[in-house]
Amino acid sequence: MTKTAAKKRSLVFFLVPNFTLLPLSAAIETLRIANRMLGYEAYTWRLSSVDGTQVLSSSGIGIEVNSSLADERKFLGGESRPSMVLVCSGIDIEEFHNKSVNAWLREAYNRGVSVGSLCTGAHVLAQAGLLSGKRCAIHWENLPGFAEAYPQAEVYADLYEIDSNIYTCAGGTASLDMMLNLIDQDFGENLVNRVCEQALTDRVRGPHDRQRLPLRARLGVQNSKVLSIIELMENNLSEPLSLLEIADSADLSRRQIERLFRQEMGRSPARYYLEIRLDRARHLLVQSSMPVVEVAVACGFVSASHFSKCYRELYNRSPQQERADRKLTLATAAAGR
């Protein structure tokens, strides 16, 4: 039997309210193109939601589904059991809590079904207890809050992660890359290349390719010393390094670092370091339910009062106001649905 002999997979894409359209469509279109190249339906899929009704994406576009959660739980015991279940989510995933969904995911996993997520869906897998000690990927913007909420998971800012029977990806076009990996497992590199040609994709990205633009492109900075110092800062937010420690690591004097940052970043290294710590704090405030004092500690502040003072100076609002405004936005959105 050859590798390409009539192999089939069936997938369920479970849609959470406010899911992101791009990763869903990229995943499905990749599989559709593979079917076209093969000449038969090697990959089949259906869409599901909690109650079997339409789900609104984050762009406001509603998507009809094929099944409900109750249907899917019944399917696990019969011929309609899928090969893979992928949770599709997006913004406001921290607000989604459903014990029945968690139980279904655990049951599917225990029955040998591959379980995974697109974009921020790792939150749901973690809630279900499926990511303890597992490598996983999530969108870079949600990574700080996720890491604080689920320390038992090994989360990385990779495009996607595959750990035994758990598949997670960061969303966006990374879902295309994860599906290409699946196709490669099933049918090999030749089909992957043909799918890429059809999708006008010029290369296959590996799981550990970076999600974000390199610092050089993201910041518009060319000086390699400044870039290496910024990377060092970004990797040490909860326990900030002193300027002396940074200078020793960069093999520069404090005065040289001060001068470089004034030239390249228009501010002192201490100020820049403070701003990226506060940026992380802002993500945690709007993406998690961590108490403000814990957010402060996670971002390297010795006291909540000092954190609040710095936050207000940069964003012209207190951390408490930031969180209150976020809750109001969510409540308004929920009332409008």
GROMACS .gro file of C-alpha atoms in nm, residues 12-16 19 84-90 93 96 101 104-105 115-125 167 169:
model
   31
   12VAL     CA    1  -1.437   1.904   1.318
   13PHE     CA    2  -1.381   2.278   1.344
   14PHE     CA    3  -1.547   2.390   1.666
   15LEU     CA    4  -1.633   2.761   1.648
   16VAL     CA    5  -1.617   2.979   1.959
   19PHE     CA    6  -1.341   3.338   1.634
   84MET     CA    7  -0.927   1.552   1.457
   85VAL     CA    8  -1.106   1.828   1.649
   86LEU     CA    9  -0.980   2.186   1.622
   87VAL     CA   10  -1.108   2.464   1.847
   88CYS     CA   11  -1.129   2.792   1.653
   89SER     CA   12  -1.135   3.111   1.857
   90GLY     CA   13  -1.005   3.466   1.852
   93ILE     CA   14  -1.136   3.393   2.449
   96PHE     CA   15  -1.541   3.163   2.717
  101VAL     CA   16  -1.701   2.161   2.581
  104TRP     CA   17  -1.615   1.663   2.514
  105LEU     CA   18  -1.256   1.755   2.431
  115VAL     CA   19  -0.727   1.756   1.946
  116GLY     CA   20  -0.599   2.101   1.863
  117SER     CA   21  -0.663   2.470   1.826
  118LEU     CA   22  -0.634   2.765   1.591
  119CYS     CA   23  -0.536   3.115   1.707
  120THR     CA   24  -0.626   3.149   2.077
  121GLY     CA   25  -0.800   2.811   2.111
  122ALA     CA   26  -0.519   2.683   2.334
  123HIS     CA   27  -0.708   2.859   2.616
  124VAL     CA   28  -0.995   2.613   2.575
  125LEU     CA   29  -0.761   2.312   2.559
  167TYR     CA   30  -0.197   2.027   1.758
  169CYS     CA   31  -0.117   2.698   1.609
   0.00000   0.00000   0.00000
